[in-house]
């Protein structure tokens, strides 16, 4: 599933392919996008910028329109040279944006809306930049207060609330809790502000470390690159706990546990030895 790091890398690659070049072709299988394009043709306009915002990707056109897409579980954007063979079948195509150099294709994008820029945040409830761990405007103190406001909820659930902290997904949720030694099933009320601040700092550090690159201005897509939260060079040892249910903990050897958590039934991985419940907690992790 695309998480904040994937969306960030996608936005960066799309920006390098699209920004500063006139659009030559825009088409979509979505009627509302087609209608917008009929009323306000995007061909001839420039893409001014491409922004990641949590799990949303925003493509801003010079005519004042913004294409907002959300990948949910299955969507993805690809970039091709003209004439290059697509890696997915054409019936998966939902959106195409072309310029003189590139063809960008949104495959099985489940949520796509064309809005005027002034309406984007009001209509879509897109997370503010101050709570997005990948934003330069990120305000850690604000996020700490938002987390603490969910005192009665389990920490693992709260870390997935995009209105609390944006760009953290299910993989990072488990990894953040592990590296801070925090049980994901403890209630936020059991944590003090200092502990929450450490969690938020770890969230930003881990997610940001997965969007670094050394490619200069080259167009580099995600390409299935594995997320990494450990310092191991072995690709099979790139994560501490996620996806490792029943395997030994990399720190203590205890069996990694796996449990479905929260109303959305998201899977959580943790080490009971390294991540004990806080003193006085009445919840069994």
CSV table of N, CA and C in Angstrom, one decimal, residues 102-194:
chain,number,residue,atom,x,y,z
A,102,UNK,N,7.4,13.3,-22.0
A,102,UNK,CA,7.0,12.1,-21.2
A,102,UNK,C,5.5,11.9,-21.3
A,103,UNK,N,5.1,10.6,-21.0
A,103,UNK,CA,3.7,10.2,-20.8
A,103,UNK,C,3.6,9.8,-19.4
A,104,UNK,N,2.8,10.4,-18.6
A,104,UNK,CA,2.6,10.0,-17.2
A,104,UNK,C,1.2,9.4,-17.1
A,105,UNK,N,1.1,8.2,-16.5
A,105,UNK,CA,-0.1,7.4,-16.5
A,105,UNK,C,-0.5,7.1,-15.0
A,106,UNK,N,-1.7,7.4,-14.6
A,106,UNK,CA,-2.3,7.0,-13.4
A,106,UNK,C,-3.0,5.7,-13.5
A,107,UNK,N,-2.5,4.6,-13.0
A,107,UNK,CA,-3.2,3.3,-13.1
A,107,UNK,C,-4.0,3.0,-11.9
A,108,UNK,N,-5.2,2.5,-12.1
A,108,UNK,CA,-6.2,2.1,-11.1
A,108,UNK,C,-6.2,3.1,-9.9
A,109,UNK,N,-6.1,4.3,-10.2
A,109,UNK,CA,-6.2,5.4,-9.2
A,109,UNK,C,-7.7,5.4,-8.8
A,110,UNK,N,-7.9,5.1,-7.5
A,110,UNK,CA,-9.3,5.0,-7.1
A,110,UNK,C,-10.0,6.3,-6.8
A,111,UNK,N,-9.3,7.3,-6.4
A,111,UNK,CA,-9.8,8.6,-6.1
A,111,UNK,C,-9.1,9.7,-6.9
A,112,UNK,N,-9.9,10.4,-7.7
A,112,UNK,CA,-9.3,11.5,-8.5
A,112,UNK,C,-10.3,12.6,-8.6
A,113,UNK,N,-9.9,13.8,-8.3
A,113,UNK,CA,-10.8,14.9,-8.4
A,113,UNK,C,-10.1,16.1,-9.0
A,114,UNK,N,-10.8,16.9,-9.8
A,114,UNK,CA,-10.2,18.1,-10.4
A,114,UNK,C,-11.0,19.3,-9.7
A,115,UNK,N,-10.2,20.1,-9.1
A,115,UNK,CA,-10.8,21.2,-8.3
A,115,UNK,C,-10.0,22.5,-8.6
A,116,UNK,N,-10.7,23.6,-8.3
A,116,UNK,CA,-10.0,24.8,-8.3
A,116,UNK,C,-9.1,24.9,-7.1
A,117,UNK,N,-7.9,25.5,-7.2
A,117,UNK,CA,-6.9,25.5,-6.2
A,117,UNK,C,-7.5,26.0,-4.8
A,118,UNK,N,-8.3,27.0,-4.9
A,118,UNK,CA,-8.9,27.6,-3.7
A,118,UNK,C,-9.8,26.6,-2.9
A,119,UNK,N,-10.3,25.6,-3.6
A,119,UNK,CA,-11.2,24.7,-3.0
A,119,UNK,C,-10.6,23.4,-2.5
A,120,UNK,N,-9.3,23.1,-2.8
A,120,UNK,CA,-8.7,21.8,-2.6
A,120,UNK,C,-8.8,21.4,-1.1
A,121,UNK,N,-8.3,22.2,-0.2
A,121,UNK,CA,-8.2,21.8,1.2
A,121,UNK,C,-9.6,21.8,1.8
A,122,UNK,N,-10.5,22.7,1.4
A,122,UNK,CA,-11.8,22.7,2.0
A,122,UNK,C,-12.6,21.4,1.6
A,123,UNK,N,-12.5,21.1,0.3
A,123,UNK,CA,-13.3,20.0,-0.2
A,123,UNK,C,-12.8,18.6,0.3
A,124,UNK,N,-11.5,18.5,0.2
A,124,UNK,CA,-10.9,17.1,0.4
A,124,UNK,C,-10.4,16.9,1.9
A,125,UNK,N,-10.4,17.9,2.7
A,125,UNK,CA,-9.8,17.8,4.0
A,125,UNK,C,-8.4,17.2,4.0
A,126,UNK,N,-7.6,17.8,3.1
A,126,UNK,CA,-6.2,17.3,3.0
A,126,UNK,C,-5.4,17.8,4.2
A,127,UNK,N,-4.6,16.9,4.8
A,127,UNK,CA,-3.9,17.3,6.0
A,127,UNK,C,-3.0,18.6,5.8
A,128,UNK,N,-3.0,19.3,6.8
A,128,UNK,CA,-2.2,20.6,6.8
A,128,UNK,C,-0.7,20.2,6.8
A,129,UNK,N,0.1,21.0,6.1
A,129,UNK,CA,1.5,20.8,6.0
A,129,UNK,C,2.2,20.7,7.4
A,130,UNK,N,1.6,21.4,8.4
A,130,UNK,CA,2.3,21.4,9.7
A,130,UNK,C,2.2,20.1,10.4
A,131,UNK,N,1.3,19.1,10.0
A,131,UNK,CA,1.3,17.8,10.6
A,131,UNK,C,1.8,16.7,9.7
A,132,UNK,N,2.4,17.1,8.5
A,132,UNK,CA,3.0,16.1,7.6
A,132,UNK,C,4.4,16.0,7.9
A,133,UNK,N,4.9,14.8,8.3
A,133,UNK,CA,6.2,14.5,8.7
A,133,UNK,C,7.2,14.8,7.6
A,134,UNK,N,6.8,14.8,6.4
A,134,UNK,CA,7.7,15.1,5.2
A,134,UNK,C,7.7,16.5,4.8
A,135,UNK,N,7.0,17.4,5.5
A,135,UNK,CA,6.9,18.8,5.1
A,135,UNK,C,7.9,19.6,5.8
A,136,UNK,N,8.5,20.6,5.2
A,136,UNK,CA,9.4,21.5,5.8
A,136,UNK,C,8.7,22.4,6.9
A,137,UNK,N,7.4,22.5,6.8
A,137,UNK,CA,6.6,23.2,7.8
A,137,UNK,C,6.1,22.4,9.0
A,138,UNK,N,6.6,21.2,9.1
A,138,UNK,CA,6.2,20.3,10.1
A,138,UNK,C,6.4,20.9,11.5
A,139,UNK,N,5.3,20.8,12.4
A,139,UNK,CA,5.4,21.4,13.7
A,139,UNK,C,5.2,20.3,14.7
A,140,UNK,N,6.3,19.8,15.3
A,140,UNK,CA,6.3,18.6,16.2
A,140,UNK,C,5.4,18.9,17.4
A,141,UNK,N,5.5,20.1,17.9
A,141,UNK,CA,4.7,20.4,19.1
A,141,UNK,C,3.2,20.3,18.8
A,142,UNK,N,2.8,20.8,17.7
A,142,UNK,CA,1.4,20.7,17.3
A,142,UNK,C,0.9,19.2,17.2
A,143,UNK,N,1.8,18.4,16.6
A,143,UNK,CA,1.4,17.0,16.5
A,143,UNK,C,1.4,16.3,17.9
A,144,UNK,N,2.3,16.6,18.8
A,144,UNK,CA,2.3,16.1,20.1
A,144,UNK,C,0.9,16.4,20.8
A,145,UNK,N,0.4,17.6,20.7
A,145,UNK,CA,-0.8,17.9,21.3
A,145,UNK,C,-2.0,17.2,20.6
A,146,UNK,N,-1.9,17.0,19.3
A,146,UNK,CA,-3.0,16.3,18.6
A,146,UNK,C,-3.0,14.8,19.0
A,147,UNK,N,-1.8,14.2,19.2
A,147,UNK,CA,-1.8,12.8,19.7
A,147,UNK,C,-2.4,12.7,21.1
A,148,UNK,N,-2.0,13.6,22.0
A,148,UNK,CA,-2.4,13.6,23.4
A,148,UNK,C,-3.9,13.8,23.5
A,149,UNK,N,-4.5,14.5,22.5
A,149,UNK,CA,-6.0,14.7,22.6
A,149,UNK,C,-6.8,13.4,22.4
A,150,UNK,N,-6.1,12.3,21.9
A,150,UNK,CA,-6.8,11.0,21.7
A,150,UNK,C,-6.4,10.1,22.9
A,151,UNK,N,-6.5,10.6,24.1
A,151,UNK,CA,-6.1,9.8,25.3
A,151,UNK,C,-6.7,8.5,25.4
A,152,UNK,N,-8.0,8.3,25.0
A,152,UNK,CA,-8.7,7.0,25.2
A,152,UNK,C,-8.4,6.0,24.1
A,153,UNK,N,-7.6,6.3,23.1
A,153,UNK,CA,-7.4,5.4,21.9
A,153,UNK,C,-6.0,4.7,22.1
A,154,UNK,N,-5.9,3.6,21.4
A,154,UNK,CA,-4.6,2.9,21.3
A,154,UNK,C,-3.7,3.6,20.4
A,155,UNK,N,-2.4,3.7,20.9
A,155,UNK,CA,-1.4,4.4,20.1
A,155,UNK,C,-1.3,4.0,18.7
A,156,UNK,N,-1.3,2.7,18.4
A,156,UNK,CA,-1.2,2.2,17.0
A,156,UNK,C,-2.3,2.8,16.1
A,157,UNK,N,-3.5,2.9,16.6
A,157,UNK,CA,-4.6,3.5,15.8
A,157,UNK,C,-4.3,5.0,15.6
A,158,UNK,N,-3.9,5.7,16.7
A,158,UNK,CA,-3.7,7.2,16.6
A,158,UNK,C,-2.7,7.5,15.5
A,159,UNK,N,-1.6,6.7,15.4
A,159,UNK,CA,-0.5,7.0,14.5
A,159,UNK,C,-1.0,6.9,13.0
A,160,UNK,N,-2.1,6.3,12.8
A,160,UNK,CA,-2.7,6.2,11.4
A,160,UNK,C,-3.7,7.3,11.1
A,161,UNK,N,-4.1,8.1,12.1
A,161,UNK,CA,-5.0,9.2,11.9
A,161,UNK,C,-4.3,10.3,11.1
A,162,UNK,N,-4.7,10.5,9.8
A,162,UNK,CA,-4.0,11.5,9.0
A,162,UNK,C,-4.3,12.9,9.4
A,163,UNK,N,-5.4,13.1,10.2
A,163,UNK,CA,-5.6,14.4,10.7
A,163,UNK,C,-4.8,14.7,12.0
A,164,UNK,N,-4.1,13.7,12.5
A,164,UNK,CA,-3.3,13.8,13.7
A,164,UNK,C,-1.8,14.0,13.2
A,165,UNK,N,-1.3,13.0,12.4
A,165,UNK,CA,0.0,13.0,11.9
A,165,UNK,C,0.0,12.4,10.5
A,166,UNK,N,0.3,13.2,9.5
A,166,UNK,CA,0.2,12.7,8.1
A,166,UNK,C,1.5,12.1,7.6
A,167,UNK,N,1.3,11.2,6.7
A,167,UNK,CA,2.4,10.5,5.9
A,167,UNK,C,2.9,9.2,6.7
A,168,UNK,N,2.3,8.9,7.8
A,168,UNK,CA,2.7,7.7,8.5
A,168,UNK,C,1.6,6.6,8.1
A,169,UNK,N,2.1,5.5,7.6
A,169,UNK,CA,1.2,4.4,7.3
A,169,UNK,C,1.4,3.2,8.1
A,170,UNK,N,0.8,2.1,7.8
A,170,UNK,CA,0.8,0.9,8.6
A,170,UNK,C,2.2,0.3,8.9
A,171,UNK,N,3.0,0.3,7.9
A,171,UNK,CA,4.4,-0.3,8.1
A,171,UNK,C,5.1,0.6,9.1
A,172,UNK,N,5.1,1.9,8.9
A,172,UNK,CA,5.9,2.8,9.8
A,172,UNK,C,5.3,2.8,11.2
A,173,UNK,N,4.0,2.6,11.3
A,173,UNK,CA,3.4,2.6,12.6
A,173,UNK,C,4.0,1.5,13.5
A,174,UNK,N,4.2,0.3,13.0
A,174,UNK,CA,4.8,-0.7,13.8
A,174,UNK,C,6.3,-0.5,14.1
A,175,UNK,N,7.0,0.1,13.1
A,175,UNK,CA,8.4,0.3,13.2
A,175,UNK,C,8.7,1.5,14.2
A,176,UNK,N,7.9,2.5,14.1
A,176,UNK,CA,8.0,3.7,15.0
A,176,UNK,C,7.8,3.2,16.5
A,177,UNK,N,6.8,2.4,16.7
A,177,UNK,CA,6.6,1.9,18.1
A,177,UNK,C,7.8,1.0,18.5
A,178,UNK,N,8.3,0.2,17.6
A,178,UNK,CA,9.4,-0.7,18.0
A,178,UNK,C,10.7,0.1,18.4
A,179,UNK,N,11.1,1.0,17.5
A,179,UNK,CA,12.3,1.7,17.8
A,179,UNK,C,12.3,2.6,19.0
A,180,UNK,N,11.1,3.0,19.5
A,180,UNK,CA,10.9,3.8,20.7
A,180,UNK,C,10.6,2.9,21.9
A,181,UNK,N,10.5,1.6,21.7
A,181,UNK,CA,10.2,0.7,22.8
A,181,UNK,C,8.8,0.9,23.4
A,182,UNK,N,7.8,1.3,22.5
A,182,UNK,CA,6.5,1.6,22.9
A,182,UNK,C,5.5,0.5,22.5
A,183,UNK,N,4.7,0.1,23.3
A,183,UNK,CA,3.7,-0.9,22.9
A,183,UNK,C,2.6,-0.3,22.1
A,184,UNK,N,2.3,-0.7,20.9
A,184,UNK,CA,1.3,-0.1,20.1
A,184,UNK,C,-0.1,-0.2,20.6
A,185,UNK,N,-0.4,-1.1,21.5
A,185,UNK,CA,-1.7,-1.3,22.1
A,185,UNK,C,-2.0,-0.5,23.4
A,186,UNK,N,-1.0,0.2,23.8
A,186,UNK,CA,-1.2,1.0,25.0
A,186,UNK,C,-2.1,2.2,24.7
A,187,UNK,N,-2.8,2.7,25.6
A,187,UNK,CA,-3.6,3.9,25.4
A,187,UNK,C,-2.7,5.1,25.5
A,188,UNK,N,-3.1,6.1,24.7
A,188,UNK,CA,-2.3,7.3,24.7
A,188,UNK,C,-2.2,8.0,26.1
A,189,UNK,N,-3.3,7.8,26.8
A,189,UNK,CA,-3.3,8.3,28.2
A,189,UNK,C,-2.2,7.8,29.1
A,190,UNK,N,-1.6,6.7,28.7
A,190,UNK,CA,-0.5,6.1,29.5
A,190,UNK,C,0.8,6.7,29.2
A,191,UNK,N,0.9,7.6,28.2
A,191,UNK,CA,2.1,8.2,27.8
A,191,UNK,C,2.2,9.7,28.1
A,192,UNK,N,3.3,10.2,28.6
A,192,UNK,CA,3.5,11.6,28.8
A,192,UNK,C,3.9,12.3,27.6
A,193,UNK,N,3.9,13.6,27.7
A,193,UNK,CA,4.2,14.5,26.5
A,193,UNK,C,5.7,14.2,26.0
A,194,UNK,N,6.6,13.9,26.9
A,194,UNK,CA,8.0,13.6,26.5
A,194,UNK,C,8.1,12.3,25.7
